[in-house]
Tab-separated table of C-alpha atoms in Angstrom:
chain	number	residue	atom	x	y	z
A	1	UNK	CA	61.655	154.285	173.331
A	2	UNK	CA	60.878	151.096	171.584
A	3	UNK	CA	63.483	148.421	171.107
A	4	UNK	CA	63.394	144.684	171.498
A	5	UNK	CA	63.695	143.393	175.046
A	6	UNK	CA	62.286	146.404	176.903
A	7	UNK	CA	58.866	145.127	175.848
A	8	UNK	CA	59.494	142.049	177.923
A	9	UNK	CA	59.707	144.281	180.975
A	10	UNK	CA	56.218	145.634	180.452
A	11	UNK	CA	54.289	142.398	180.095
A	12	UNK	CA	51.750	143.496	182.673
A	13	UNK	CA	51.259	146.748	180.814
A	14	UNK	CA	50.794	144.954	177.525
A	15	UNK	CA	48.299	142.625	179.171
A	16	UNK	CA	46.287	145.650	180.212
A	17	UNK	CA	46.626	146.957	176.677
A	18	UNK	CA	45.091	143.747	175.377
A	19	UNK	CA	42.132	144.327	177.652
A	20	UNK	CA	41.881	147.858	176.337
A	21	UNK	CA	41.644	146.573	172.785
A	22	UNK	CA	38.722	144.362	173.772
A	23	UNK	CA	36.953	147.212	175.520
A	24	UNK	CA	37.842	149.965	173.054
A	25	UNK	CA	34.458	149.831	171.362
A	26	UNK	CA	33.073	151.604	174.420
A	27	UNK	CA	35.705	154.349	174.338
A	28	UNK	CA	35.018	157.915	173.352
A	29	UNK	CA	37.914	159.909	171.894
A	30	UNK	CA	37.903	163.437	170.486
A	31	UNK	CA	37.443	163.085	166.734
A	32	UNK	CA	40.427	163.760	164.502
A	33	UNK	CA	40.141	165.838	161.353
A	34	UNK	CA	40.448	163.393	158.454
A	35	UNK	CA	42.889	164.146	155.654
A	36	UNK	CA	43.826	162.500	152.384
A	37	UNK	CA	46.922	160.732	151.134
A	38	UNK	CA	47.599	163.642	148.777
A	39	UNK	CA	47.371	166.101	151.656
A	40	UNK	CA	49.726	163.949	153.693
A	41	UNK	CA	52.271	164.004	150.882
A	42	UNK	CA	52.040	167.810	150.646
A	43	UNK	CA	51.832	168.518	154.370
A	44	UNK	CA	54.028	171.172	155.945
A	45	UNK	CA	54.360	172.290	159.559
A	46	UNK	CA	52.878	175.802	159.951
A	47	UNK	CA	55.520	178.362	160.881
A	48	UNK	CA	58.396	175.914	160.417
A	49	UNK	CA	59.368	175.708	156.761
A	50	UNK	CA	61.504	172.742	155.757
A	51	UNK	CA	62.010	171.198	159.188
A	52	UNK	CA	60.711	167.745	158.256
A	53	UNK	CA	61.779	165.246	155.577
A	54	UNK	CA	60.574	161.754	154.763
A	55	UNK	CA	63.171	158.989	154.845
A	56	UNK	CA	61.706	157.402	151.707
A	57	UNK	CA	61.138	160.607	149.712
A	58	UNK	CA	63.094	160.745	146.403
A	59	UNK	CA	63.166	164.540	146.773
A	60	UNK	CA	65.487	164.026	149.715
A	61	UNK	CA	68.177	163.026	147.221
A	62	UNK	CA	68.065	166.298	145.289
A	63	UNK	CA	67.996	168.264	148.538
A	64	UNK	CA	70.891	166.434	150.181
A	65	UNK	CA	73.457	169.238	149.915
A	66	UNK	CA	71.377	171.519	152.134
A	67	UNK	CA	69.976	168.733	154.253
A	68	UNK	CA	73.194	167.075	155.369
A	69	UNK	CA	75.150	170.227	156.149
A	70	UNK	CA	78.355	171.806	154.893
A	71	UNK	CA	81.744	170.168	155.317
A	72	UNK	CA	84.240	171.948	153.072
A	73	UNK	CA	87.560	170.171	152.831
A	74	UNK	CA	86.809	167.504	155.412
A	75	UNK	CA	85.185	164.136	155.899
A	76	UNK	CA	82.246	164.546	158.297
A	77	UNK	CA	82.011	162.488	161.462
A	78	UNK	CA	78.583	160.920	161.963
A	79	UNK	CA	77.001	159.468	165.102
A	80	UNK	CA	73.828	157.354	164.920
A	81	UNK	CA	72.088	156.530	168.212
A	82	UNK	CA	69.485	153.772	168.350
A	83	UNK	CA	66.429	153.253	170.494
A	84	UNK	CA	66.504	150.973	173.498
A	85	UNK	CA	64.381	152.283	176.376
A	86	UNK	CA	66.311	151.874	179.637
A	87	UNK	CA	69.192	150.391	177.647
A	88	UNK	CA	69.846	153.956	176.481
A	89	UNK	CA	71.997	154.110	179.614
A	90	UNK	CA	74.585	152.089	177.679
A	91	UNK	CA	75.042	154.713	174.958
A	92	UNK	CA	75.040	157.585	177.443
A	93	UNK	CA	77.741	155.842	179.466
A	94	UNK	CA	79.814	154.930	176.404
A	95	UNK	CA	79.867	158.523	175.149
A	96	UNK	CA	80.766	159.836	178.612
A	97	UNK	CA	83.583	157.310	178.978
A	98	UNK	CA	84.812	158.179	175.505
A	99	UNK	CA	84.987	161.813	176.610
A	100	UNK	CA	87.047	160.836	179.672
A	101	UNK	CA	89.403	158.872	177.407
A	102	UNK	CA	90.161	162.122	175.608
A	103	UNK	CA	89.747	161.216	171.938
A	104	UNK	CA	86.007	161.583	171.370
A	105	UNK	CA	85.500	163.567	168.167
A	106	UNK	CA	83.088	166.399	167.470
A	107	UNK	CA	80.241	164.890	165.497
A	108	UNK	CA	79.186	166.807	162.408
A	109	UNK	CA	75.942	164.851	162.040
A	110	UNK	CA	74.018	163.175	164.861
A	111	UNK	CA	70.865	161.094	164.429
A	112	UNK	CA	68.688	159.708	167.196
A	113	UNK	CA	65.641	157.489	167.501
A	114	UNK	CA	63.582	156.859	170.614
A	115	UNK	CA	65.984	156.621	173.592
A	116	UNK	CA	68.668	157.813	171.181
A	117	UNK	CA	66.539	160.897	170.539
A	118	UNK	CA	66.609	161.748	174.250
A	119	UNK	CA	70.412	161.787	174.336
A	120	UNK	CA	71.060	163.109	170.815
A	121	UNK	CA	70.978	166.878	171.557
A	122	UNK	CA	73.568	166.410	174.299
A	123	UNK	CA	75.751	164.129	172.188
A	124	UNK	CA	75.510	166.722	169.414
A	125	UNK	CA	76.514	169.611	171.671
A	126	UNK	CA	79.558	167.752	172.970
A	127	UNK	CA	81.240	166.661	176.161
A	128	UNK	CA	80.152	169.737	178.117
A	129	UNK	CA	76.679	168.159	178.154
A	130	UNK	CA	77.720	164.695	179.370
A	131	UNK	CA	76.348	165.493	182.824
A	132	UNK	CA	72.884	165.921	181.340
A	133	UNK	CA	73.073	162.485	179.759
A	134	UNK	CA	74.082	161.051	183.118
A	135	UNK	CA	71.185	162.829	184.834
A	136	UNK	CA	68.695	161.481	182.312
A	137	UNK	CA	69.935	157.899	182.153
A	138	UNK	CA	71.866	157.151	185.348
A	139	UNK	CA	70.477	159.276	188.186
A	140	UNK	CA	67.137	157.552	188.570
A	141	UNK	CA	65.056	160.216	186.839
A	142	UNK	CA	63.258	157.550	184.787
A	143	UNK	CA	62.445	155.347	187.773
A	144	UNK	CA	58.848	156.608	187.954
A	145	UNK	CA	58.295	156.864	184.213
A	146	UNK	CA	55.480	154.336	184.086
A	147	UNK	CA	52.547	155.882	185.939
A	148	UNK	CA	49.368	154.011	185.075
A	149	UNK	CA	46.498	156.278	184.071
A	150	UNK	CA	43.890	154.031	185.609
A	151	UNK	CA	40.641	153.154	183.909
A	152	UNK	CA	40.945	156.139	181.564
A	153	UNK	CA	44.142	154.639	180.196
A	154	UNK	CA	42.309	151.514	179.166
A	155	UNK	CA	39.955	153.530	176.982
A	156	UNK	CA	42.323	156.253	175.814
A	157	UNK	CA	45.417	156.471	173.638
A	158	UNK	CA	48.049	155.278	176.107
A	159	UNK	CA	48.184	153.215	179.277
A	160	UNK	CA	50.669	155.447	181.073
A	161	UNK	CA	50.789	159.154	181.754
A	162	UNK	CA	52.886	161.234	179.377
A	163	UNK	CA	53.699	163.901	181.967
A	164	UNK	CA	56.876	162.200	183.303
A	165	UNK	CA	58.334	162.040	179.784
A	166	UNK	CA	57.359	165.650	179.036
A	167	UNK	CA	58.774	166.861	182.342
A	168	UNK	CA	62.049	165.003	181.811
A	169	UNK	CA	62.529	166.636	178.413
A	170	UNK	CA	61.536	170.081	179.713
A	171	UNK	CA	64.008	169.869	182.614
A	172	UNK	CA	66.961	169.206	180.370
A	173	UNK	CA	66.090	170.865	177.067
A	174	UNK	CA	65.768	174.585	177.746
A	175	UNK	CA	66.327	177.843	175.908
A	176	UNK	CA	70.090	177.546	176.385
A	177	UNK	CA	70.153	174.120	174.739
A	178	UNK	CA	67.991	175.442	171.909
A	179	UNK	CA	70.338	178.388	171.345
A	180	UNK	CA	73.397	176.129	171.398
A	181	UNK	CA	71.877	173.763	168.812
A	182	UNK	CA	70.974	176.754	166.620
A	183	UNK	CA	74.529	178.071	166.820
A	184	UNK	CA	75.990	174.737	165.711
A	185	UNK	CA	73.421	174.464	162.924
A	186	UNK	CA	74.601	177.790	161.506
A	187	UNK	CA	78.132	176.349	161.413
A	188	UNK	CA	76.876	173.583	159.118
A	189	UNK	CA	76.444	170.793	161.665
A	190	UNK	CA	73.210	168.784	161.695
A	191	UNK	CA	71.055	167.086	164.333
A	192	UNK	CA	68.265	164.781	163.146
A	193	UNK	CA	65.606	162.968	165.164
A	194	UNK	CA	63.252	160.392	163.664
A	195	UNK	CA	59.602	159.745	164.458
A	196	UNK	CA	57.049	157.386	162.959
A	197	UNK	CA	54.025	158.985	161.299
A	198	UNK	CA	51.433	156.400	162.251
A	199	UNK	CA	48.869	157.686	159.753
A	200	UNK	CA	51.269	157.425	156.821
A	201	UNK	CA	53.387	154.515	158.129
A	202	UNK	CA	56.480	156.526	157.172
A	203	UNK	CA	59.667	157.592	158.903
A	204	UNK	CA	59.868	161.332	159.450
A	205	UNK	CA	63.313	162.921	159.795
A	206	UNK	CA	63.242	166.188	161.738
A	207	UNK	CA	65.963	168.809	161.273
A	208	UNK	CA	66.318	169.904	164.888
A	209	UNK	CA	68.873	172.617	164.129
A	210	UNK	CA	66.477	174.189	161.670
A	211	UNK	CA	63.756	174.172	164.312
A	212	UNK	CA	66.140	175.720	166.854
A	213	UNK	CA	67.269	178.484	164.469
A	214	UNK	CA	63.814	179.214	163.023
A	215	UNK	CA	63.132	182.267	165.149
A	216	UNK	CA	59.617	180.975	165.732
A	217	UNK	CA	58.487	181.712	169.316
A	218	UNK	CA	57.184	178.134	169.474
A	219	UNK	CA	60.570	176.636	168.514
A	220	UNK	CA	61.359	175.263	171.963
A	221	UNK	CA	57.935	173.654	172.238
A	222	UNK	CA	58.276	172.094	168.768
A	223	UNK	CA	61.793	170.838	169.586
A	224	UNK	CA	60.504	169.163	172.737
A	225	UNK	CA	57.437	167.701	171.018
A	226	UNK	CA	59.553	165.996	168.381
A	227	UNK	CA	61.719	164.450	171.107
A	228	UNK	CA	58.597	163.340	172.962
A	229	UNK	CA	57.100	161.816	169.829
A	230	UNK	CA	60.276	159.885	169.053
A	231	UNK	CA	60.197	158.381	172.547
A	232	UNK	CA	56.443	157.652	172.744
A	233	UNK	CA	55.903	153.901	172.671
A	234	UNK	CA	52.537	153.309	170.978
A	235	UNK	CA	49.936	151.950	173.357
A	236	UNK	CA	52.174	152.669	176.346
A	237	UNK	CA	52.383	156.469	175.952
A	238	UNK	CA	49.904	158.542	173.996
A	239	UNK	CA	50.928	159.520	170.461
A	240	UNK	CA	51.984	163.107	169.842
A	241	UNK	CA	49.725	165.061	167.498
A	242	UNK	CA	51.671	167.557	165.396
A	243	UNK	CA	49.748	170.231	163.544
A	244	UNK	CA	50.191	170.304	159.771
A	245	UNK	CA	48.622	171.983	156.766
A	246	UNK	CA	48.211	171.228	153.073
A	247	UNK	CA	46.308	173.076	150.372
A	248	UNK	CA	44.849	175.440	152.941
A	249	UNK	CA	43.521	172.699	155.233
A	250	UNK	CA	44.747	172.199	158.782
A	251	UNK	CA	44.899	168.810	160.498
A	252	UNK	CA	47.010	166.873	162.987
A	253	UNK	CA	49.453	164.098	162.140
A	254	UNK	CA	49.863	161.263	164.647
A	255	UNK	CA	53.510	160.593	165.513
A	256	UNK	CA	54.939	157.834	167.699
A	257	UNK	CA	58.219	156.166	168.569
A	258	UNK	CA	60.841	156.546	165.846
A	259	UNK	CA	62.091	153.058	166.655
A	260	UNK	CA	58.961	151.517	165.154
A	261	UNK	CA	60.121	152.227	161.584
A	262	UNK	CA	63.777	153.225	162.005
A	263	UNK	CA	65.365	152.093	165.245
A	264	UNK	CA	68.645	153.559	164.009
A	265	UNK	CA	69.173	156.006	161.147
A	266	UNK	CA	72.464	155.605	159.292
A	267	UNK	CA	71.414	156.096	155.666
A	268	UNK	CA	67.868	157.269	154.813
A	269	UNK	CA	65.716	154.776	152.958
A	270	UNK	CA	65.561	156.873	149.770
A	271	UNK	CA	69.318	156.523	149.279
A	272	UNK	CA	69.306	152.801	150.040
A	273	UNK	CA	66.509	152.155	147.535
A	274	UNK	CA	68.078	154.150	144.694
A	275	UNK	CA	71.708	153.380	145.624
A	276	UNK	CA	72.400	157.094	145.239
A	277	UNK	CA	75.257	158.840	147.010
A	278	UNK	CA	74.115	160.498	150.224
A	279	UNK	CA	77.278	162.606	150.295
A	280	UNK	CA	78.847	164.824	147.639
A	281	UNK	CA	81.453	163.178	145.443
A	282	UNK	CA	84.790	162.676	147.177
A	283	UNK	CA	83.351	162.975	150.705
A	284	UNK	CA	83.843	159.841	152.774
A	285	UNK	CA	82.366	160.167	156.265
A	286	UNK	CA	83.405	158.335	159.400
A	287	UNK	CA	80.273	156.809	160.884
A	288	UNK	CA	79.881	155.633	164.479
A	289	UNK	CA	76.756	153.640	165.339
A	290	UNK	CA	75.751	153.036	168.958
A	291	UNK	CA	73.104	150.359	169.472
A	292	UNK	CA	71.433	150.699	172.855
A	293	UNK	CA	70.799	147.000	173.221
A	294	UNK	CA	72.019	143.637	172.006
A	295	UNK	CA	72.165	142.525	168.391
A	296	UNK	CA	72.406	138.799	168.865
A	297	UNK	CA	69.416	136.535	169.531
A	298	UNK	CA	68.246	136.107	173.121
A	299	UNK	CA	67.130	132.547	173.875
A	300	UNK	CA	64.007	132.200	176.005
A	301	UNK	CA	61.475	129.375	176.259
A	302	UNK	CA	58.189	131.040	175.334
A	303	UNK	CA	55.075	130.153	177.286
A	304	UNK	CA	52.279	128.788	175.083
A	305	UNK	CA	50.008	131.770	175.689
A	306	UNK	CA	48.651	134.231	173.146
A	307	UNK	CA	50.003	137.336	174.853
A	308	UNK	CA	53.492	135.906	175.452
A	309	UNK	CA	53.683	134.741	171.841
A	310	UNK	CA	52.631	138.195	170.591
A	311	UNK	CA	55.175	139.995	172.790
A	312	UNK	CA	57.992	137.651	171.829
A	313	UNK	CA	57.103	138.020	168.154
A	314	UNK	CA	57.262	141.815	168.427
A	315	UNK	CA	60.631	141.673	170.183
A	316	UNK	CA	61.958	139.344	167.498
A	317	UNK	CA	60.642	141.568	164.713
A	318	UNK	CA	62.227	144.754	166.084
A	319	UNK	CA	65.569	143.077	166.682
A	320	UNK	CA	65.570	141.505	163.219
A	321	UNK	CA	64.558	144.798	161.590
A	322	UNK	CA	67.377	146.582	163.411
A	323	UNK	CA	69.927	144.045	162.195
A	324	UNK	CA	68.566	144.142	158.656
A	325	UNK	CA	68.716	147.938	158.623
A	326	UNK	CA	72.301	147.818	159.840
A	327	UNK	CA	73.279	145.209	157.274
A	328	UNK	CA	71.741	147.231	154.423
A	329	UNK	CA	73.437	150.406	155.661
A	330	UNK	CA	76.750	148.622	156.109
A	331	UNK	CA	76.653	147.257	152.552
A	332	UNK	CA	75.844	150.755	151.236
A	333	UNK	CA	78.753	152.217	153.211
A	334	UNK	CA	81.171	149.425	152.278
A	335	UNK	CA	80.610	149.886	148.554
A	336	UNK	CA	81.597	153.528	148.839
A	337	UNK	CA	84.686	152.976	150.927
A	338	UNK	CA	83.290	154.839	153.895
A	339	UNK	CA	84.332	154.037	157.445
A	340	UNK	CA	81.661	152.516	159.730
A	341	UNK	CA	82.187	151.482	163.340
A	342	UNK	CA	79.519	149.830	165.487
A	343	UNK	CA	79.175	149.377	169.255
A	344	UNK	CA	76.452	147.382	171.012
A	345	UNK	CA	75.891	145.768	174.383
A	346	UNK	CA	77.588	142.421	174.728
A	347	UNK	CA	75.194	139.535	174.204
A	348	UNK	CA	76.205	138.082	177.569
A	349	UNK	CA	75.432	141.236	179.553
A	350	UNK	CA	72.947	140.277	182.323
A	351	UNK	CA	69.293	140.779	181.524
A	352	UNK	CA	67.505	143.574	183.342
A	353	UNK	CA	64.412	143.303	185.546
A	354	UNK	CA	61.031	142.722	183.976
A	355	UNK	CA	59.517	146.051	184.942
A	356	UNK	CA	60.074	149.568	183.692
A	357	UNK	CA	63.105	151.786	184.057
A	358	UNK	CA	64.860	150.246	187.039
A	359	UNK	CA	67.297	152.800	188.479
A	360	UNK	CA	69.867	150.276	189.721
A	361	UNK	CA	69.924	148.470	186.390
A	362	UNK	CA	70.355	151.730	184.461
A	363	UNK	CA	73.153	152.966	186.714
A	364	UNK	CA	75.016	149.683	186.339
A	365	UNK	CA	74.514	149.756	182.581
A	366	UNK	CA	75.727	153.368	182.387
A	367	UNK	CA	78.883	152.351	184.284
A	368	UNK	CA	79.351	149.383	181.940
A	369	UNK	CA	79.083	151.684	178.913
A	370	UNK	CA	81.390	154.205	180.599
A	371	UNK	CA	84.113	151.610	181.094
A	372	UNK	CA	83.725	150.483	177.485
A	373	UNK	CA	84.209	154.079	176.326
A	374	UNK	CA	87.043	154.792	178.747
A	375	UNK	CA	89.205	151.904	177.571
A	376	UNK	CA	88.443	152.698	173.936
A	377	UNK	CA	85.142	151.517	172.453
A	378	UNK	CA	85.668	148.031	170.997
A	379	UNK	CA	84.105	148.933	167.685
A	380	UNK	CA	82.884	146.247	165.324
A	381	UNK	CA	83.616	146.518	161.629
A	382	UNK	CA	80.157	145.307	160.595
A	383	UNK	CA	76.887	144.062	162.137
A	384	UNK	CA	77.884	140.502	161.221
A	385	UNK	CA	80.779	140.679	163.702
A	386	UNK	CA	78.472	140.451	166.717
A	387	UNK	CA	78.449	136.672	167.048
A	388	UNK	CA	82.119	136.135	166.211
A	389	UNK	CA	83.534	139.547	167.125
A	390	UNK	CA	86.229	140.959	164.927
A	391	UNK	CA	87.210	144.014	166.892
A	392	UNK	CA	88.804	146.947	165.132
A	393	UNK	CA	90.428	150.095	166.419
A	394	UNK	CA	88.592	153.385	166.025
A	395	UNK	CA	90.083	155.503	163.294
């Protein structure tokens, strides 16, 4: 669930991670099956044809009609949910308050990264699932997320146990959720979750509706694993290994937090690079972007210590990358006359505690988001509006 300031809350964990790096030469890990760049480019997921796309793949452009869904005679409504760790409580609250207001639309396309991935199936399925978002982000279920693995964590692939994350997903994403996602997929609606393929350093876009409707007996497990991978902070939680095959060879890809490469997915990279239309001619979507965090800079006097400098640099990089992604997406959308609306936490919202997923902080943040949604989300017209807000009404 990577996003800027949550890293500041885990400074002790990152300090332990630094020790692990020093001691890693002594570690023994099960060997991975090596594979080549060509095999990576050809890789498919056994038993799940066509469930995964690459954000930078030019072939995504030619496949867009099938990939983005079917919207005859209408302009699709899109929701993009960013990462943010415990700040995901903001987006969950905003959507729930928007439901209570009575004018929340049905989203034809939903994308989620990291914390946004954890709420995206429920946002996709609609207001009937708002209670599940509240349970995940506002009822204290994440309070014990960070369970240190002990000495083994220092020499393994993650400092903290992955079981709490897996159990959270399993409690709330069951066969009924899978069936509901599959039903909406067959109507032409689309749910996408992003992960980062650490081997390839590429953003993977997973078609969750296609997984749900695949008929594969392992569909629920695959659905959950993609969500887990998107929320697995590298070094904090272990990466998720997803089995793949190419040219008759089987190997495992290493996937981590989607927020590392794409903290929010509005327009896939392939379309931004080529300036190609992501929608069929004449279709002008309404796009709502929810940033689970703050966009503006956060002043803090940095201690002159290596670890503090490294942490602060990472926070700054993620926040800057998020803004740059939004600015590029906004310019793409503006040129086409599409409608984009953006909501983020106010820059003056009080900072949270420095450790983990504090239940009181998340409840308060959920309530803050709820009130924002209830009164009518004060959408921004562009990412540049954050410092000198130019509020616009939702259309």
